[in-house]
Short mmCIF file of C-alpha atoms in Angstrom, two decimals:
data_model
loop_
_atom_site.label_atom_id
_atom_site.label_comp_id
_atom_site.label_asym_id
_atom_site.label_seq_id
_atom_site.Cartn_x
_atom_site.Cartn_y
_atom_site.Cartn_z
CA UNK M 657 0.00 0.00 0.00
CA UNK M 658 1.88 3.24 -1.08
CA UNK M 659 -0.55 5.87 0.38
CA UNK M 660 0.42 9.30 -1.29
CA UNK M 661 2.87 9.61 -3.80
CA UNK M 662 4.45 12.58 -4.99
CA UNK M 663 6.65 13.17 -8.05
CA UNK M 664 9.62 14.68 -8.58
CA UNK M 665 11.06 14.56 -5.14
CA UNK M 666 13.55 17.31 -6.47
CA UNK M 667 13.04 19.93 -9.15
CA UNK M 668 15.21 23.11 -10.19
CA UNK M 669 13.47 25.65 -12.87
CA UNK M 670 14.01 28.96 -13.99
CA UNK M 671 12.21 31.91 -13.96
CA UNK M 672 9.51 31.60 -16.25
CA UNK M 673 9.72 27.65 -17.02
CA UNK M 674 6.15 25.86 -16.51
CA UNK M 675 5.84 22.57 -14.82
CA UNK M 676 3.18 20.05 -12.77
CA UNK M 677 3.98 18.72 -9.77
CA UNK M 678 2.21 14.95 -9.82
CA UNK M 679 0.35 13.56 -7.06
CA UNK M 680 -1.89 10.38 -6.40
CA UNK M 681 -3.20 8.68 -3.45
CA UNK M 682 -4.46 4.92 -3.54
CA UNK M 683 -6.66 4.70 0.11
CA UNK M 684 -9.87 5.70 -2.13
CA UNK M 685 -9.53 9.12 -0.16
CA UNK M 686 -12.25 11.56 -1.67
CA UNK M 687 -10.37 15.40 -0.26
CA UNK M 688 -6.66 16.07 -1.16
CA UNK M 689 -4.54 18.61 -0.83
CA UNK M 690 -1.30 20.63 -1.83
CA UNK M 691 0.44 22.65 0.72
CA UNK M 692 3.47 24.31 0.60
CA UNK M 693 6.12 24.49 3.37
CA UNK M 694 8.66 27.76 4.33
CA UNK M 695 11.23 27.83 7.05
CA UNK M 696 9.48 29.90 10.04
CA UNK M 697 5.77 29.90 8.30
CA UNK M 698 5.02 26.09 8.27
CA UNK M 699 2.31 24.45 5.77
CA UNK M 700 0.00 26.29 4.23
CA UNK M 701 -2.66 25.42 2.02
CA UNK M 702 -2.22 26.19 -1.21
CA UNK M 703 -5.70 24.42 -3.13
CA UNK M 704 -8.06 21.07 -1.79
CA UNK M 705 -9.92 19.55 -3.39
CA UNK M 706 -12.57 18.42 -1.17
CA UNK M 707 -14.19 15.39 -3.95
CA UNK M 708 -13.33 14.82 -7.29
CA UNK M 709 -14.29 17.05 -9.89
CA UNK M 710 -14.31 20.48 -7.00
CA UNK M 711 -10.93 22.39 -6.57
CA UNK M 712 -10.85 25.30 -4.01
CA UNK M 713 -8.52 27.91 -3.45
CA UNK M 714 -6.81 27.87 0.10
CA UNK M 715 -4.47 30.48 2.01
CA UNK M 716 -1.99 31.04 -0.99
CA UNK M 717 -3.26 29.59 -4.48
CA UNK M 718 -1.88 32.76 -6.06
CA UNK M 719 0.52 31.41 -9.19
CA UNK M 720 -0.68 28.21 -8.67
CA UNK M 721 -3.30 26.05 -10.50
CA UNK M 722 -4.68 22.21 -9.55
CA UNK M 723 -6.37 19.76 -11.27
CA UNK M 724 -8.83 16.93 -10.13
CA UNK M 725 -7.73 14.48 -12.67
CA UNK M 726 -9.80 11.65 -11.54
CA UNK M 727 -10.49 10.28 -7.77
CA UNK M 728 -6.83 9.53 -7.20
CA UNK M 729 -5.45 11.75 -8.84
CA UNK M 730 -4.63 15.82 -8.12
CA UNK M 731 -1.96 17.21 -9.89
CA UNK M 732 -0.13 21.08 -8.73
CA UNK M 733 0.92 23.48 -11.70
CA UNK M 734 3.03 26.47 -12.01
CA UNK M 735 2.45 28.26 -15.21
CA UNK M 736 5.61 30.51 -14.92
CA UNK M 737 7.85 29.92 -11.87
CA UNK M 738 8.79 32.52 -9.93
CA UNK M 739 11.63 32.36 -6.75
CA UNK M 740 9.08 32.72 -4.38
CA UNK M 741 7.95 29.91 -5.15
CA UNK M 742 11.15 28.18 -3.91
CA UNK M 743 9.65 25.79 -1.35
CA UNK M 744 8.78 22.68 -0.04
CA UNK M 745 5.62 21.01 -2.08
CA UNK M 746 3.77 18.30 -0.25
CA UNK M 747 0.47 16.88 -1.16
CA UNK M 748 -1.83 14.97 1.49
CA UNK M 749 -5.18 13.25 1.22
CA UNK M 750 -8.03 12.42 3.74
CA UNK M 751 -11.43 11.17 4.21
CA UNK M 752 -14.19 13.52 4.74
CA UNK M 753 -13.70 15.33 8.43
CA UNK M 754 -15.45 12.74 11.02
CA UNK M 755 -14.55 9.62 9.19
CA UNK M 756 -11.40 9.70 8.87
CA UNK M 757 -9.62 11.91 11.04
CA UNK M 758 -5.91 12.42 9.83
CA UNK M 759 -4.43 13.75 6.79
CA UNK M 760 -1.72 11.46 5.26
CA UNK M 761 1.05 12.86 3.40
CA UNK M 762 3.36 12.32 0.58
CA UNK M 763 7.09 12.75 0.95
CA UNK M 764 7.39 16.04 -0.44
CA UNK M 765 8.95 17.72 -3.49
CA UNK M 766 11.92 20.31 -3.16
CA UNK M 767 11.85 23.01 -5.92
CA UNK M 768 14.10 25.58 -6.81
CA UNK M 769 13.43 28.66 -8.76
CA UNK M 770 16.39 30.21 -10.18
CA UNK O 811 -6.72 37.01 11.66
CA UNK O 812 -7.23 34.07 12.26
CA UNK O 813 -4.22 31.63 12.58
CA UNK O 814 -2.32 29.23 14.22
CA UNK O 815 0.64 30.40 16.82
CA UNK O 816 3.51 28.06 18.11
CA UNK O 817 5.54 29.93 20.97
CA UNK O 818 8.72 28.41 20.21
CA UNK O 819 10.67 28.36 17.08
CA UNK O 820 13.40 26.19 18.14
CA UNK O 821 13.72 23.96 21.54
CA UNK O 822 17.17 22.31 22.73
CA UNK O 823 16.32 19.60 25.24
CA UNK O 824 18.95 17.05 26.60
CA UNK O 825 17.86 13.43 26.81
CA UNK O 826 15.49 12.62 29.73
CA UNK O 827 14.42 16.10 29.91
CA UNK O 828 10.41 17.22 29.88
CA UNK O 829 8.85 18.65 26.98
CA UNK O 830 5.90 21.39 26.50
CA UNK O 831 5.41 22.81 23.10
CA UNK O 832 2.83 25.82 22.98
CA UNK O 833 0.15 26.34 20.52
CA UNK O 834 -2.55 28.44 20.70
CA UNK O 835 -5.33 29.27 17.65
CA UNK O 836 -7.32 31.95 17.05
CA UNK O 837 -10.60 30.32 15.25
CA UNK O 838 -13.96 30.71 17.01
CA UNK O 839 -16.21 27.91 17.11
CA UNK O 840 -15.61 24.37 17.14
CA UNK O 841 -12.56 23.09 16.32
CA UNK O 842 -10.45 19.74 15.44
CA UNK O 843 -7.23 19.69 16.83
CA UNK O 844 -4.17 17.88 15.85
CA UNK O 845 -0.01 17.63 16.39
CA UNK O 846 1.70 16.50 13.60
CA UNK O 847 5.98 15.62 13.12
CA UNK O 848 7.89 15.96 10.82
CA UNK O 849 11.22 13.58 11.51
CA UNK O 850 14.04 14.78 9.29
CA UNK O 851 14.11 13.24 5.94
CA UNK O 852 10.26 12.27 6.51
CA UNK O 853 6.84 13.36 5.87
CA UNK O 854 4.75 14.53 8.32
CA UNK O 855 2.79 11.84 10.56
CA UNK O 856 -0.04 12.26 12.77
CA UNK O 857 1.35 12.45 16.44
CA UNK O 858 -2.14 12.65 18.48
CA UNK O 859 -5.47 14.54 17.70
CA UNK O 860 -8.20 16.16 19.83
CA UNK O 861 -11.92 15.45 18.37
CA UNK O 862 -14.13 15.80 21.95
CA UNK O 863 -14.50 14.31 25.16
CA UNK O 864 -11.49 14.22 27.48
CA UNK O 865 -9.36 17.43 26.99
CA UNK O 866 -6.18 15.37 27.75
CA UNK O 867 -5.12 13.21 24.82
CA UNK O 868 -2.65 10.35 24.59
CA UNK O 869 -0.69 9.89 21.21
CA UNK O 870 1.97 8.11 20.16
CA UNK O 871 5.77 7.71 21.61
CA UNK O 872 4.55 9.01 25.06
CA UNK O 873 2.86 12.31 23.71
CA UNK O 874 0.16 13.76 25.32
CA UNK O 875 -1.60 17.24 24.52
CA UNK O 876 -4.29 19.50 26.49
CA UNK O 877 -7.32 21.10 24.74
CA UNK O 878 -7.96 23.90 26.93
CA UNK O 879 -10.95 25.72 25.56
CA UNK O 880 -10.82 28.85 27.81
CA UNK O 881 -7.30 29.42 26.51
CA UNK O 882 -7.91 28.55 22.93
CA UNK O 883 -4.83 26.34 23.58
CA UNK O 884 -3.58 22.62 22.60
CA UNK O 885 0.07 22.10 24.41
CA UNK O 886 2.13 18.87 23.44
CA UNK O 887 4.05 17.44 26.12
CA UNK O 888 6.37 14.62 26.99
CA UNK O 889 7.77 13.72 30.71
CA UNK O 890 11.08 12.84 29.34
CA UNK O 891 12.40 13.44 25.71
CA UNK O 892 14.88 11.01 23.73
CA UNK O 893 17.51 11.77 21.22
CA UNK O 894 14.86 9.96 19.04
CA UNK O 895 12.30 12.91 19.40
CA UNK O 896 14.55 15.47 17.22
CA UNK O 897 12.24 16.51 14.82
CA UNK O 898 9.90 19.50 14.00
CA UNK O 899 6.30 19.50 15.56
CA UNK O 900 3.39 20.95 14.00
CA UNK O 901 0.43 22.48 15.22
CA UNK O 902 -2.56 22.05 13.40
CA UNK O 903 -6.63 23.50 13.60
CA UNK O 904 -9.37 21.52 11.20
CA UNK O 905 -11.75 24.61 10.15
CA UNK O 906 -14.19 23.26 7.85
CA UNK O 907 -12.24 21.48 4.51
CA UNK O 908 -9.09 23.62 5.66
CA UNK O 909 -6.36 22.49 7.69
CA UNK O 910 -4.15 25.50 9.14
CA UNK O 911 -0.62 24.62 10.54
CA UNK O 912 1.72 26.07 12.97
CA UNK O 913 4.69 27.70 11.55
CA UNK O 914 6.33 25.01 13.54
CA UNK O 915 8.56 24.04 16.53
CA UNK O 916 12.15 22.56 15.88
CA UNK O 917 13.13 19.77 18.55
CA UNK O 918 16.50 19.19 19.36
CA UNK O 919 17.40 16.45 21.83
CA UNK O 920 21.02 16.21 22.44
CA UNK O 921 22.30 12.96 23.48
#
């Protein structure tokens, strides 16, 4: 069972390049998730997607875009990179809140924006 | 705002010390509250959670946190840390679909 998985764990772009950061969870989870995580400010939420086919934006979605490919599936874009954007990516799933009560997480991706 | 505030940005313990991370929140209402970690090299995993019923909750690895609803506060504690415990801690607040975190508390347990 290999929960979330995240892909690439490492990524270095350069100003302006485009690219999708991959995600897909296999517990049959209907809300994910993509958060972002800076040194002093912790996670926060960039878009969920609370069931498939519904994307909403959370506390920074600014730059960003997300798509609900399918039920496993929810993939993080970045139309042209910027190096704020430098950060940790992780992307988490869950069951609706009072089913399930934890979010799991995927092992993160590290980009770089030159 | 609203928002999630941990007191302490980074913690040096030695080994067998005790442990009390603060975390307060600012969201009105009711709330789900949780402690995540985040061992280095890892992801983050679930540590304990607070739901209802008894204010004092028992995770895992000896961790224990207390709701106190007066205070708008959910401490994590430990009677007596191990090198094993280095790791950040994060606060976290269930509001509706949206999870807010802690910026985060940076354990170090020195041998």
């Amino acid at each position: 069972n290999a929960g979330v998985t995240q892909t690439p764990k490492f990524q270095v772009l350069k100003t302006g390049q485009s690219m999708t950061l991959q995600c897909a969870q296999d517990m049959n989870h209907n809300s994910m998730y993509w958060y972002r995580q800076d040194p002093g400010m912790g996670l926060r939420l960039i878009y969920y997607s609370a069931s498939e086919g519904t994307t909403d934006k959370g506390e920074v979605p600014n730059g960003y875009n997300v798509s609900r490919l399918n039920k496993r599936e929810f993939s993080l874009r970045l139309e042209s990179a910027a190096p704020s954007q430098t950060s940790g990516y992780f992307c988490a799933s869950s069951e609706p809140w009072g089913l399930n009560e934890k979010l799991f997480f995927g092992s993160g991706t590290q980009l770089s924006v030159l | 705002a609203q928002s999630v505030s941990q007191h302490n940005h980074h913690v040096i313990l030695s080994e067998a010390a005790s442990l009390e991370l603060g975390c307060n929140y600012s969201y009105g209402g009711t709330v789900n509250l949780f402690w995540y970690v985040q061992y280095p090299g890892q992801h983050l995993q679930l540590l304990l959670k607070y739901f209802s019923g008894d204010p004092l909750v028992k995770g895992i690895k000896g961790f224990e946190a207390e709701f106190i609803k007066s205070k708008f506060s959910f401490n994590l504690r430990k009677p007596s840390v191990q090198w094993s415990d280095t790791a950040e801690y994060f606060c976290a607040v269930n509001v509706g679909n949206d999870m807010r975190f802690g910026a985060g508390t940076r354990l170090t347990v020195k041998p």
